[in-house]
Structures are given as structure tokens and as C-alpha cells.
């Protein structure tokens, strides 16, 4: 899932500025499960903004609404009227949600209420950790299902650097060394020989380094008559 | 990949390569460039090292702190008549920048490169920087070796003219985790084309001996020249700090105790109770012990089969190199003529 964190109320307030009519838009998918921008959080942020406005003596109309997926236009159409009426839309979706609104409603001012952090999973109650960097050419088949691109601090492809110690990465004792994990897993699976092969330099062109990415599936496209 | 020698029989013809191939026990030292644009710092340090080693490593923004570039400082060393080993990390440059820098370095007279991953930028003085890590150290070794042996850029295109012919080095961290993998990681570096290896600081000779047993079992000492890393301690505090904080360094208690014993005359007094003269005398006693220990380490490491030389890391204490090398009986440094090597001494045979 996409994991995000809420911005501070101070930053949110400065992003909202002196707008009178504020619409907080939550998202019912990834950011709901990571407790950053679901219906519950949208309601709380709206209440906090209302309280802050009252304390500052500013007249402000703050409402909230949550759609199932902010990153698909058809879900946004359902709240199109509300969005169009707002002076500012505070999106509690991930960065994709914010952009979906901006793209679909060219005349509406939209600001982000979250910091989109990474692609990851919850490892225990209240803890999320990064797992994938969307490099566009998955090598998990070589590394025992543990991603060195996202989880090694240096995205190394040929094994651990000299900083690996007691299972953690040199940059932080709280961060497991991805290559220690890969080593242990391949050892357990009897596949250590995979580590003795030299992996050539990665083709990063499938990653963000190749420029903004786009996938076109000819088999799924509508023919001109269908459009 | 098979290493391809030039017409003169050498891969690079660097002094380090000549000394090693002639079967001499090699000595390299390390020089940390200044956090300034002052070339005289390099000249002063060069004067301390000249004649005491076969080549001088110049660090590349070590611990991610911005310093004069390795190639810039290396150019000054060449002017001063010393031979640099350019350190090149993967942290700050992508494959384009690394290759173009190496072409420039070669044109400026540099002949040795040490290929490193690089410390993460979070350690240094620009922790908010973006890192690169386009390629890793093993891919870097492969790239620099292919530039020389196949005359190609990383993309596969041939050079338009002179190819850079470097003596290619890599680092080894024998005691970093996972420790069982370390000899195999070294094997990968050798397979990638590493002509020489410089290890992390060794203080625990016993543990290193075991590592070298495995290295010999894999036959690596016959395919590459292994230079064991040593460094003089300045104080017991430095030894304790390394034991606790530096990954991949094994520091036996016995060495810490010897350092402590060296300062026994001033023991029991806090820093404020010592006069400046006493502090100086204590520091001198510690440093003398540090140099003595370093000399003994070199003598022990030299006995291990497959160790082809030592790499002395006396960072910000270049004065220590001369007494260490001379104390270890490694002076004067050999002069090996540039003409074709008499015999192609294999890395193992010394
Ligand atoms: S290899 Fe690439 S696609 Fe696969 S998990 Fe890692 S970053 Fe994601
Ligand atoms: S310690 Fe492990 S995770 Fe950290 S940079 Fe080195 S290899 Fe990668």
C-alpha cells in the first residue's frame, strides 16, 4: 500500500490560508489503512480546522467528505459539485489523489494534507515499513523476495557493504540491513549460490530516472468507435 | 574477464603494480585532503609520506564530509613526485561522472583507482543531500577493468583513442556482517577484476588469519594482491571508540589495555588536574605505544600467507608513517624500473 503521514496542523493551516470555504477530502483506500487520511482522519482534521478558525476569530466553513479512491476520476465525479464550490480543497489522499483532483478540476485550488512517504506494509501495530521503490524491473526473484533497491540504504545489487553490523544498516541501528536479511533467507532456502553471481549495473531507465512513466495496454484500450 | 597487459607487460605500469609484481612487500599510506582549497596542505602531507610508501590513497569525501577532490589532490601528489591511489565512491557520481572523472585522472597521470561503495551521506556534513548509487563497488571494479582490458565504456562503446589503464583496487571488510559471506564477497570483487585489495583496519590478527585461511582456500590470494589495513592508535579512547562504534573493526581488549598502560603514569587524574605539559607527555606516550603496536601488527600480518603488503591509515597523523614503516624494517622502499617485468610474479608469490 501507499503509506503516508499527516502534515502538522500548522502547515495545513498555512496551506489553507484565508480560504473561507474549505473541503477536506479523505480517501478510503491506502491512507485509510495507514490511519493518515481516511474518513475518520478527514473528520478530525475538519474539526481541528474549525476549532482553530474559531480561536482565531476567522469565519470559515469547513466540511469533509471521503471517497473510496481519490486516484480515480470516476469516484471524484460523485463529489464534483462540492469540490467546485470550495475555495480550497484539502486532500487527505496520497500525492496521486491530490493530483487527480487538480487534473480533473482545473479551476479548483487543491492542497495536500499528507506527506506521501513510501510503498510499504504494516509490520506491527502502529509501524509501517518501506518495501518497494517501484523501479519498474523487479529483481525480487534474485534476492529471495527481499528488495535491495528499497531496503538497502545504498540500493546495492551485489551484497552487503562494509557497514553492515549485527544485522542492522550502518545508517541506523533501527534499520535492518537488507543484505543481511537476503543472506539469511537465501541460506535458509539453500540458494546462496545466487549471491555469488555478479549482478550487472541496473537499467534504471524503467525507474523514475527514465523520466515520468506511463503504461499503455493496447489490449485494454477502447477502439475509436467505443469511445 | 582476462586482464590484458599493455606492450610493456604491465596492466597499468603504476609503481604499486611494479612493486607488487616484483614480489616486494608493498606499503601504501592514506592521505585525507583538507576541507578547503589549500593545496599546500597536500604538499605538506606529501612531504611526510614521500619515500615511505609505494603509493598514497586519497580519500573521496570520506565519511561523506566534503573535502578537496581525490583527483584534484592526486594531481598535486603527481606534481610532488608521489603516486596516488584515487579513491572513487559510488555515492556521489553516476556512471557517466565516474567514467569522465577517470578519463581526466588518467590524463593527469593517475594510475591506481580504489573502487568503493562510499559511506552513506547521513554520516557527513550534508545529510540532506540526494545520493547516487547508480552502480555499486563491484560493478565499478568491473567497469574500470573493462575500460582497460576491453577498451570500452560501460555502455559497450569503444574509446575513441587512448583507453585509461588503471591498476584496479577494491576494499574488503573481513569482519563486517554477515561474516561468513565476506570471503565470497571478496571473491566477487576478484572476479569483477580487482587487481589489488586494501582491507579495513586489522587489530585482531587471529581473526584475520582465519579469514585469510578461507581466502586461500578459495585461491583468491593467487589472483589479487591483498594489502592488510593497519593504523596507529592515538589514545585508549580512540581504541575504545573504534571497538564500540566502527562497524567491521575487531579491537582486542589486550590492545586497549596496552594503550591504557602507556598512560599509566598519569592515570587516576582527571583532564582538569593535568597541566598542559602533562597532557602533552601523556599524549606522546600513547602515540608511541600506538606506533609500536602498529609495527608489531605489520610484522605479524606479514607472516600470513597471501598478504602482499600493508595499507597504513594514519589519518590526520601522517607523521606516524615514517617511524612505522622504518620500525617495521620496510625502508628504503624498492625502486622497480618501468621496463617489462622480469617475471610475472603471481600475487601469491612473494
Ligand atoms: S526490485 Fe523494484 S519493483 Fe521489485 S520490489 Fe524492489 S523496487 Fe519494487
Ligand atoms: S549496511 Fe546493509 S542495508 Fe545498509 S547500506 Fe550497507 S548493505 Fe545496504
Coordinates of C-alpha atoms and ligand atoms in Angstrom, one line a residue:
Chain A
X1 CA 0.0 0.0 0.0
X2 CA 0.9 3.7 -0.2
X3 CA 1.9 4.8 3.2
X4 CA 1.5 8.5 4.2
X5 CA 1.7 10.7 7.3
X6 CA -0.4 13.7 8.1
X7 CA 1.2 17.1 7.9
X8 CA 1.2 19.2 11.1
X9 CA -1.9 21.3 11.7
X10 CA 0.3 24.5 11.4
X11 CA 1.4 23.5 7.9
X12 CA -2.2 22.6 7.0
X13 CA -3.4 25.9 8.3
X14 CA -0.8 27.8 6.2
X15 CA -1.7 25.8 3.1
X16 CA -5.4 26.6 3.6
X17 CA -4.6 30.3 4.0
X18 CA -7.5 32.6 4.3
X19 CA -9.9 30.5 2.2
X20 CA -13.5 30.8 3.5
X21 CA -14.9 27.5 2.2
X22 CA -12.7 24.5 2.9
X23 CA -13.5 21.0 1.7
X24 CA -11.4 18.2 3.3
X25 CA -11.4 15.1 1.1
X26 CA -10.4 11.8 2.6
X27 CA -9.6 8.6 0.7
X28 CA -11.0 5.2 1.5
X29 CA -8.1 3.1 0.3
X30 CA -4.3 3.0 1.3
X31 CA -4.4 6.1 3.5
X32 CA -7.3 4.8 5.4
X33 CA -5.5 1.6 6.4
X34 CA -2.4 3.6 7.4
X35 CA -4.6 5.9 9.5
X36 CA -3.5 9.0 7.7
X37 CA -6.3 10.2 5.5
X38 CA -9.5 8.1 5.8
X39 CA -13.0 9.2 6.8
X40 CA -12.1 9.3 10.4
X41 CA -9.0 11.5 9.9
X42 CA -10.8 13.7 7.5
X43 CA -13.5 14.4 10.1
X44 CA -10.8 15.1 12.8
X45 CA -8.8 17.4 10.5
X46 CA -12.0 19.3 9.6
X47 CA -12.9 19.7 13.3
X48 CA -9.4 20.9 14.2
X49 CA -9.5 23.5 11.4
X50 CA -12.9 24.7 12.6
X51 CA -11.7 25.0 16.2
X52 CA -8.6 26.8 15.1
X53 CA -10.6 29.2 13.0
X54 CA -12.9 29.9 15.9
X55 CA -10.0 30.6 18.2
X56 CA -8.5 33.0 15.6
X57 CA -11.9 34.6 15.1
X58 CA -11.9 33.7 11.4
X59 CA -15.2 32.9 9.8
X60 CA -14.7 29.6 7.9
X61 CA -16.9 26.9 6.6
X62 CA -15.1 23.6 6.8
X63 CA -16.8 20.3 5.7
X64 CA -15.4 16.9 4.9
X65 CA -16.2 14.1 2.6
X66 CA -14.4 10.8 1.8
X67 CA -14.4 8.9 -1.5
X68 CA -13.5 5.3 -1.9
X69 CA -10.5 6.1 -4.2
X70 CA -9.2 9.6 -4.8
X71 CA -6.9 8.3 -7.5
X72 CA -9.7 7.5 -10.0
X73 CA -11.7 10.3 -11.6
X74 CA -15.0 8.4 -11.6
X75 CA -15.0 8.4 -7.8
X76 CA -14.3 12.2 -7.8
X77 CA -17.2 12.9 -10.2
X78 CA -19.6 11.9 -7.4
X79 CA -18.4 14.8 -5.3
X80 CA -17.7 17.2 -8.2
X81 CA -20.2 19.8 -7.1
X82 CA -18.8 20.0 -3.6
X83 CA -15.3 20.3 -5.0
X84 CA -16.2 23.0 -7.4
X85 CA -17.9 25.1 -4.7
X86 CA -14.9 25.1 -2.4
X87 CA -12.3 27.9 -2.1
X88 CA -9.8 25.3 -1.3
X89 CA -9.8 21.5 -1.3
X90 CA -7.6 20.0 1.4
X91 CA -6.8 16.5 0.1
X92 CA -6.0 13.8 2.6
X93 CA -5.2 11.4 -0.3
X94 CA -1.7 10.5 -1.3
X95 CA 0.1 12.6 -3.8
X96 CA -1.8 10.9 -6.5
X97 CA -5.1 11.8 -5.0
X98 CA -4.1 15.4 -4.8
X99 CA -3.1 15.4 -8.5
X100 CA -6.2 13.5 -9.6
X101 CA -8.3 16.4 -8.1
X102 CA -6.0 19.1 -9.6
X103 CA -6.1 17.4 -13.0
X104 CA -9.9 16.7 -13.0
X105 CA -10.9 20.2 -11.7
X106 CA -8.7 22.7 -13.4
X107 CA -10.4 25.7 -11.7
X108 CA -10.1 24.3 -8.2
X109 CA -7.3 25.1 -5.8
X110 CA -6.2 21.9 -4.1
X111 CA -3.5 21.5 -1.4
X112 CA -2.0 18.3 0.3
X113 CA -2.8 17.4 3.9
X114 CA -0.4 14.4 3.9
X115 CA 3.2 13.7 3.2
X116 CA 3.2 10.6 0.9
X117 CA 6.0 8.5 2.4
X118 CA 6.6 5.2 0.7
X119 CA 5.2 1.9 -0.6
X120 CA 5.2 -0.5 2.3
X121 CA 3.3 -2.5 4.8
X122 CA 2.4 -2.5 8.5
X123 CA 5.0 -4.7 10.3
X124 CA 3.3 -4.4 13.7
X125 CA 0.5 -2.3 15.2
X126 CA 1.4 1.3 14.5
X127 CA 4.6 0.6 12.5
X128 CA 4.9 0.8 8.7
X129 CA 8.0 0.0 6.7
X130 CA 9.1 0.6 3.1
X131 CA 9.2 -2.4 0.8
X132 CA 9.3 -1.3 -2.9
X133 CA 10.7 1.7 -4.8
X134 CA 8.7 0.9 -8.0
X135 CA 11.9 0.5 -10.0
X136 CA 10.0 -0.9 -12.9
X137 CA 12.1 -4.0 -13.3
X138 CA 11.5 -6.3 -10.3
X139 CA 14.5 -8.3 -9.2
X140 CA 12.9 -10.0 -6.2
X141 CA 13.4 -13.3 -7.9
X142 CA 17.1 -12.9 -7.4
X143 CA 17.1 -11.8 -3.9
X144 CA 14.8 -14.2 -2.1
X145 CA 11.8 -11.8 -2.1
X146 CA 13.6 -9.0 -0.2
X147 CA 14.2 -5.8 -2.1
X148 CA 17.6 -4.3 -2.0
X149 CA 16.6 -1.3 -4.1
X150 CA 14.1 -0.1 -1.5
X151 CA 15.6 -1.6 1.7
X152 CA 19.3 -1.3 1.3
X153 CA 20.3 2.3 2.1
X154 CA 22.6 2.3 -0.9
X155 CA 20.4 0.2 -3.2
X156 CA 23.4 -2.2 -3.7
X157 CA 23.0 -5.2 -6.0
X158 CA 25.9 -7.3 -5.2
X159 CA 25.8 -7.9 -1.5
X160 CA 26.4 -6.0 1.8
X161 CA 28.6 -3.0 2.1
X162 CA 31.2 -2.9 4.9
X163 CA 28.9 -1.1 7.2
X164 CA 26.6 -4.0 8.0
X165 CA 26.8 -4.9 11.7
X166 CA 24.7 -7.2 13.9
X167 CA 22.0 -7.3 11.3
X168 CA 21.5 -3.6 11.1
X169 CA 22.3 -1.0 8.5
X170 CA 25.2 1.4 9.1
X171 CA 22.9 4.4 8.9
X172 CA 20.7 3.4 11.9
X173 CA 20.6 0.6 14.4
X174 CA 16.8 0.6 13.9
X175 CA 17.0 -0.3 10.2
X176 CA 17.7 -3.9 9.4
X177 CA 20.4 -4.5 6.8
X178 CA 18.6 -5.7 3.7
X179 CA 21.6 -7.7 2.6
X180 CA 21.8 -9.5 6.0
X181 CA 18.1 -10.4 5.5
X182 CA 18.7 -11.5 1.9
X183 CA 21.7 -13.6 3.0
X184 CA 19.8 -15.3 5.8
X185 CA 16.8 -16.1 3.6
X186 CA 18.9 -17.5 0.7
X187 CA 20.9 -19.5 3.2
X188 CA 17.7 -21.0 4.7
X189 CA 16.4 -21.8 1.2
X190 CA 19.7 -23.4 0.2
X191 CA 20.1 -20.8 -2.6
X192 CA 23.2 -18.9 -1.5
X193 CA 24.8 -19.5 -4.9
X194 CA 22.5 -16.8 -6.3
X195 CA 24.8 -14.3 -4.3
X196 CA 28.0 -15.4 -6.0
X197 CA 26.9 -14.2 -9.4
X198 CA 27.9 -10.7 -10.2
X199 CA 24.8 -8.6 -11.0
X200 CA 25.5 -6.1 -13.8
X201 CA 24.7 -2.4 -13.4
X202 CA 20.9 -2.0 -13.3
X203 CA 19.0 -0.4 -16.1
X204 CA 17.4 2.5 -14.3
X205 CA 15.5 3.7 -17.3
X206 CA 12.5 1.7 -16.2
X207 CA 12.7 3.6 -12.9
X208 CA 12.0 7.3 -12.3
X209 CA 15.4 8.0 -13.8
X210 CA 14.0 7.3 -17.2
X211 CA 11.6 10.2 -16.9
X212 CA 7.9 10.1 -15.9
X213 CA 6.5 6.7 -16.6
X214 CA 3.3 5.6 -18.4
X215 CA 1.9 2.2 -19.2
X216 CA -0.2 1.7 -22.3
X217 CA -2.0 -1.6 -22.7
X218 CA -3.2 -1.9 -26.3
X219 CA -5.3 -4.9 -25.4
X220 CA -7.3 -2.9 -22.9
X221 CA -7.7 0.4 -24.9
X222 CA -11.1 1.3 -26.3
X223 CA -11.4 1.4 -30.0
X224 CA -12.4 4.8 -31.5
X225 CA -16.0 3.6 -32.0
X226 CA -16.3 2.6 -28.4
X227 CA -15.0 5.9 -27.0
Chain B
X1 CA 37.4 -11.3 -17.7
X2 CA 41.0 -11.7 -18.5
X3 CA 43.3 -8.9 -17.6
X4 CA 45.2 -7.7 -20.6
X5 CA 48.6 -6.3 -20.2
X6 CA 50.0 -3.4 -22.3
X7 CA 53.1 -3.9 -24.5
X8 CA 55.3 -3.3 -21.5
X9 CA 53.8 -6.3 -19.8
X10 CA 52.1 -4.3 -17.1
X11 CA 48.4 -3.7 -16.7
X12 CA 48.9 -0.1 -15.7
X13 CA 52.6 0.3 -15.1
X14 CA 51.9 2.1 -11.8
X15 CA 54.6 2.0 -9.2
X16 CA 52.3 0.0 -6.9
X17 CA 51.8 -2.6 -9.6
X18 CA 55.5 -2.8 -10.3
X19 CA 56.4 -3.2 -6.7
X20 CA 53.9 -5.9 -6.2
X21 CA 54.7 -7.8 -9.3
X22 CA 58.4 -7.7 -8.5
X23 CA 57.4 -9.6 -5.3
X24 CA 58.1 -6.9 -2.8
X25 CA 56.0 -6.4 0.3
X26 CA 54.1 -3.3 -0.6
X27 CA 53.4 -0.3 1.6
X28 CA 50.6 2.2 0.9
X29 CA 49.5 5.1 3.1
X30 CA 46.4 7.2 3.3
X31 CA 46.1 10.9 2.9
X32 CA 42.9 12.9 3.8
X33 CA 42.5 16.0 1.7
X34 CA 41.6 19.3 3.5
X35 CA 38.2 20.8 3.9
X36 CA 39.5 23.7 2.0
X37 CA 41.0 24.7 -1.3
X38 CA 44.5 24.9 0.2
X39 CA 46.9 22.8 -1.9
X40 CA 49.7 23.4 0.5
X41 CA 48.1 21.0 3.0
X42 CA 48.5 18.3 0.4
X43 CA 52.1 19.3 -0.3
X44 CA 53.0 19.3 3.5
X45 CA 51.4 15.8 3.9
X46 CA 53.1 14.6 0.7
X47 CA 56.5 15.6 2.1
X48 CA 55.8 13.5 5.2
X49 CA 54.9 10.4 3.1
X50 CA 57.5 10.7 0.2
X51 CA 59.9 7.8 0.2
X52 CA 58.0 6.0 2.9
X53 CA 55.4 4.2 0.8
X54 CA 54.8 3.0 -2.7
X55 CA 51.5 4.8 -3.3
X56 CA 49.2 7.1 -1.4
X57 CA 45.5 6.6 -1.2
X58 CA 43.5 9.9 -1.4
X59 CA 40.1 9.6 0.2
X60 CA 36.9 10.6 -1.7
X61 CA 34.8 12.8 0.6
X62 CA 35.4 10.3 3.4
X63 CA 32.6 9.8 5.9
X64 CA 30.6 12.0 3.4
X65 CA 32.3 15.2 4.5
X66 CA 33.1 17.5 1.6
X67 CA 36.9 17.8 1.0
X68 CA 39.2 18.6 -1.8
X69 CA 38.5 16.1 -4.6
X70 CA 40.6 13.0 -4.7
X71 CA 41.7 13.7 -8.3
X72 CA 42.5 17.3 -7.5
X73 CA 44.6 16.3 -4.6
X74 CA 46.1 13.4 -6.6
X75 CA 47.3 15.9 -9.3
X76 CA 49.2 17.7 -6.6
X77 CA 50.7 14.4 -5.5
X78 CA 51.8 13.6 -9.0
X79 CA 53.5 17.1 -9.2
X80 CA 55.3 16.3 -5.9
X81 CA 56.6 13.0 -7.3
X82 CA 54.3 10.7 -5.3
X83 CA 52.0 8.1 -6.7
X84 CA 48.3 8.5 -5.8
X85 CA 45.6 5.8 -5.5
X86 CA 42.4 7.6 -6.4
X87 CA 39.6 6.5 -4.2
X88 CA 36.3 6.6 -6.0
X89 CA 32.9 6.0 -4.3
X90 CA 29.5 5.3 -5.8
X91 CA 27.8 7.7 -3.5
X92 CA 28.3 11.0 -5.4
X93 CA 28.6 10.1 -9.0
X94 CA 26.7 8.1 -11.6
X95 CA 28.4 6.0 -14.2
X96 CA 28.8 9.0 -16.6
X97 CA 30.5 11.2 -14.0
X98 CA 32.7 8.3 -12.7
X99 CA 34.0 7.5 -16.2
X100 CA 34.6 11.0 -17.3
X101 CA 36.5 11.7 -14.0
X102 CA 38.6 8.6 -14.6
X103 CA 39.5 9.7 -18.1
X104 CA 40.6 13.0 -16.6
X105 CA 42.5 11.3 -13.8
X106 CA 44.4 9.1 -16.2
X107 CA 45.3 12.1 -18.5
X108 CA 46.6 13.8 -15.3
X109 CA 48.9 10.9 -14.6
X110 CA 47.0 8.8 -12.1
X111 CA 47.3 5.1 -12.5
X112 CA 45.6 3.4 -9.5
X113 CA 41.9 3.5 -8.5
X114 CA 40.3 2.1 -5.4
X115 CA 36.7 1.3 -6.0
X116 CA 34.4 1.8 -3.0
X117 CA 30.7 1.9 -2.2
X118 CA 31.1 5.0 0.0
X119 CA 29.8 5.9 3.4
X120 CA 26.1 7.0 3.4
X121 CA 25.7 10.8 3.3
X122 CA 23.8 10.7 6.6
X123 CA 27.1 10.5 8.4
X124 CA 28.6 13.6 6.8
X125 CA 28.1 17.3 6.8
X126 CA 25.4 17.3 4.1
X127 CA 22.9 14.8 5.4
X128 CA 20.1 16.3 3.4
X129 CA 21.8 15.5 0.1
X130 CA 20.5 13.1 -2.5
X131 CA 22.8 10.1 -3.1
X132 CA 23.5 8.4 -6.3
X133 CA 24.5 4.7 -6.0
X134 CA 23.8 4.2 -9.7
X135 CA 26.3 1.3 -9.7
X136 CA 27.8 -0.5 -6.7
X137 CA 31.5 -1.1 -5.9
X138 CA 31.7 -4.4 -7.6
X139 CA 30.1 -3.0 -10.8
X140 CA 32.6 -0.2 -10.5
X141 CA 35.5 -2.6 -10.4
X142 CA 34.1 -4.3 -13.5
X143 CA 33.7 -1.1 -15.3
X144 CA 37.2 0.2 -14.7
X145 CA 38.7 -3.1 -15.6
X146 CA 36.7 -3.3 -18.8
X147 CA 37.8 0.3 -19.7
X148 CA 41.4 -1.1 -19.6
X149 CA 41.0 -4.6 -20.8
X150 CA 38.3 -4.2 -23.5
X151 CA 38.8 -0.6 -24.2
X152 CA 35.1 0.1 -23.7
X153 CA 32.8 2.5 -21.8
X154 CA 30.2 0.9 -19.5
X155 CA 27.7 1.2 -22.3
X156 CA 29.8 -1.0 -24.5
X157 CA 31.0 1.7 -26.9
X158 CA 34.8 1.6 -27.6
X159 CA 37.0 4.5 -26.7
X160 CA 37.9 7.0 -29.4
X161 CA 41.7 6.8 -28.7
X162 CA 43.7 6.1 -25.6
X163 CA 42.0 3.9 -23.0
X164 CA 42.6 4.6 -19.3
X165 CA 44.8 1.8 -17.9
X166 CA 44.3 1.7 -14.2
X167 CA 45.6 -0.7 -11.6
X168 CA 42.2 -1.6 -10.1
X169 CA 41.7 -1.9 -6.4
X170 CA 38.8 -2.7 -4.1
X171 CA 38.2 -2.8 -0.4
X172 CA 37.5 -5.7 1.9
X173 CA 35.8 -5.6 5.3
X174 CA 36.8 -9.1 6.7
X175 CA 34.8 -8.7 9.9
X176 CA 31.7 -6.9 8.8
X177 CA 28.4 -8.9 8.8
X178 CA 27.4 -11.4 7.6
X179 CA 30.9 -12.5 8.4
X180 CA 30.6 -15.9 6.6
X181 CA 29.8 -14.1 3.3
X182 CA 32.9 -11.8 3.4
X183 CA 35.4 -14.2 1.7
X184 CA 32.8 -14.7 -1.1
X185 CA 32.2 -11.0 -1.5
X186 CA 36.0 -10.7 -1.9
X187 CA 35.8 -13.5 -4.5
X188 CA 33.2 -11.4 -6.4
X189 CA 35.5 -8.4 -6.4
X190 CA 38.3 -10.5 -7.7
X191 CA 36.1 -12.0 -10.4
X192 CA 35.0 -8.5 -11.3
X193 CA 38.6 -7.7 -11.9
X194 CA 40.2 -6.3 -8.7
X195 CA 44.0 -6.4 -9.1
X196 CA 44.6 -5.4 -5.5
X197 CA 42.6 -5.3 -2.3
X198 CA 43.0 -3.0 0.7
X199 CA 41.3 -4.2 3.9
X200 CA 39.6 -2.4 6.7
X201 CA 41.8 -1.8 9.8
X202 CA 43.0 -5.0 11.3
X203 CA 43.8 -5.2 15.0
X204 CA 42.7 -8.8 15.7
X205 CA 45.4 -10.7 13.8
X206 CA 44.0 -14.1 14.9
X207 CA 40.6 -13.4 13.3
X208 CA 42.3 -12.1 10.2
X209 CA 44.4 -15.2 10.0
X210 CA 41.2 -17.3 9.9
X211 CA 39.7 -15.0 7.2
X212 CA 42.9 -15.5 5.2
X213 CA 42.7 -19.2 5.5
X214 CA 39.3 -19.1 3.8
X215 CA 40.7 -16.6 1.2
X216 CA 43.5 -19.1 0.4
X217 CA 41.1 -21.9 0.2
X218 CA 39.2 -20.0 -2.5
X219 CA 42.6 -19.3 -4.2
X220 CA 42.0 -15.6 -4.1
X221 CA 45.5 -14.7 -2.9
X222 CA 46.8 -16.0 -6.2
X223 CA 44.5 -13.8 -8.2
X224 CA 44.8 -10.5 -6.4
X225 CA 47.3 -8.7 -4.2
X226 CA 45.9 -8.3 -0.7
X227 CA 47.1 -5.4 1.4
X228 CA 46.2 -5.6 5.1
X229 CA 44.9 -2.3 6.6
X230 CA 46.7 -1.1 9.7
X231 CA 46.5 2.2 11.6
X232 CA 48.3 3.6 14.7
X233 CA 46.1 4.4 17.7
X234 CA 46.4 7.8 19.3
X235 CA 44.9 7.0 22.6
X236 CA 43.0 4.3 24.5
X237 CA 39.9 6.4 23.9
X238 CA 40.3 6.0 20.2
X239 CA 40.6 2.3 20.6
X240 CA 37.5 2.1 22.7
X241 CA 35.6 4.3 20.3
X242 CA 36.6 2.0 17.4
X243 CA 35.6 -1.1 19.2
X244 CA 32.2 0.3 20.0
X245 CA 31.3 2.5 17.1
X246 CA 33.1 1.5 13.9
X247 CA 31.4 -1.4 12.1
X248 CA 33.7 -4.1 10.9
X249 CA 36.6 -3.4 13.3
X250 CA 37.6 -6.1 15.9
X251 CA 39.6 -4.5 18.7
X252 CA 41.1 -7.0 21.1
X253 CA 41.0 -5.9 24.8
X254 CA 44.6 -6.6 25.0
X255 CA 45.4 -3.7 22.7
X256 CA 43.1 -1.3 24.6
X257 CA 44.9 -2.4 27.8
X258 CA 48.3 -1.8 26.3
X259 CA 47.3 1.7 25.3
X260 CA 46.0 2.3 28.8
X261 CA 49.2 1.0 30.3
X262 CA 51.2 3.5 28.2
X263 CA 49.5 6.3 30.0
X264 CA 49.6 4.7 33.5
X265 CA 51.9 7.4 34.9
X266 CA 49.1 9.9 34.5
X267 CA 46.2 7.6 35.4
X268 CA 43.7 8.5 38.1
X269 CA 43.9 12.2 37.3
X270 CA 41.0 13.9 35.5
X271 CA 41.6 16.0 32.5
X272 CA 41.4 19.2 34.5
X273 CA 44.0 18.1 37.0
X274 CA 46.7 17.6 34.4
X275 CA 48.9 20.5 33.4
X276 CA 49.3 21.2 29.6
X277 CA 52.8 19.7 29.8
X278 CA 51.5 16.6 31.5
X279 CA 48.8 16.2 28.9
X280 CA 51.4 16.6 26.1
X281 CA 53.6 14.0 27.7
X282 CA 50.7 11.6 28.1
X283 CA 49.7 12.0 24.5
X284 CA 53.3 11.4 23.4
X285 CA 53.4 8.2 25.5
X286 CA 50.1 7.0 24.0
X287 CA 51.2 7.8 20.5
X288 CA 54.5 6.0 20.9
X289 CA 52.6 2.9 22.1
X290 CA 50.2 3.3 19.1
X291 CA 53.1 3.3 16.7
X292 CA 54.8 0.3 18.5
X293 CA 51.6 -1.7 18.3
X294 CA 51.2 -0.8 14.6
X295 CA 54.7 -2.0 13.9
X296 CA 54.0 -5.3 15.6
X297 CA 50.8 -5.8 13.7
X298 CA 52.6 -5.3 10.4
X299 CA 55.2 -7.9 11.4
X300 CA 52.5 -10.4 12.3
X301 CA 50.4 -9.7 9.2
X302 CA 53.5 -10.1 7.0
X303 CA 53.8 -13.7 8.2
X304 CA 50.4 -14.6 6.9
X305 CA 50.5 -16.4 3.6
X306 CA 48.7 -14.3 0.9
X307 CA 49.3 -10.9 2.5
X308 CA 51.2 -8.9 -0.2
X309 CA 51.6 -5.7 1.7
X310 CA 50.1 -3.2 4.2
X311 CA 47.9 -0.2 3.9
X312 CA 48.7 2.3 6.6
X313 CA 45.8 4.6 7.6
X314 CA 47.2 7.3 9.9
X315 CA 44.6 9.9 9.1
X316 CA 45.5 13.4 10.2
X317 CA 48.7 11.9 11.6
X318 CA 50.8 11.4 8.5
X319 CA 54.0 12.0 10.7
X320 CA 53.5 8.5 12.1
X321 CA 54.0 6.7 8.7
X322 CA 57.8 7.1 8.6
X323 CA 58.5 5.7 12.1
X324 CA 56.1 2.8 11.4
X325 CA 57.5 1.8 8.1
X326 CA 61.0 2.2 9.3
X327 CA 60.3 0.4 12.5
X328 CA 58.8 -2.5 10.5
X329 CA 62.0 -2.7 8.6
X330 CA 60.4 -1.8 5.3
X331 CA 62.7 1.1 4.4
X332 CA 64.0 2.0 1.9
X333 CA 61.1 1.4 -0.4
X334 CA 62.2 -0.6 -3.5
X335 CA 62.7 1.1 -6.9
X336 CA 61.4 -1.1 -9.7
X337 CA 62.3 0.0 -13.2
X338 CA 59.5 0.7 -15.7
X339 CA 60.8 -1.8 -18.1
X340 CA 59.0 -5.1 -18.6
X341 CA 58.6 -7.2 -15.5
X342 CA 61.3 -9.8 -15.2
X343 CA 58.9 -12.5 -14.1
X344 CA 55.1 -12.2 -13.9
X345 CA 55.1 -12.8 -10.2
X346 CA 51.7 -14.0 -9.2
X347 CA 50.0 -12.2 -6.4
X348 CA 50.7 -15.1 -4.0
X349 CA 54.4 -15.5 -4.7
X350 CA 56.5 -13.1 -2.6
Ligands
LIG1 S1 13.0 -4.7 -7.3 FE1 12.0 -2.9 -8.0 S2 9.8 -3.5 -8.3 FE2 10.8 -5.1 -7.2 S3 10.3 -4.6 -5.0 FE3 12.3 -3.7 -5.5 S4 11.9 -1.6 -6.1 FE4 9.9 -2.8 -6.2
LIG2 S1 24.5 -1.8 5.9 FE1 23.3 -3.2 4.6 S2 21.4 -2.0 4.2 FE2 22.9 -0.6 4.9 S3 23.8 0.2 3.1 FE3 25.1 -1.5 3.8 S4 24.4 -3.3 2.7 FE4 22.8 -1.7 2.5

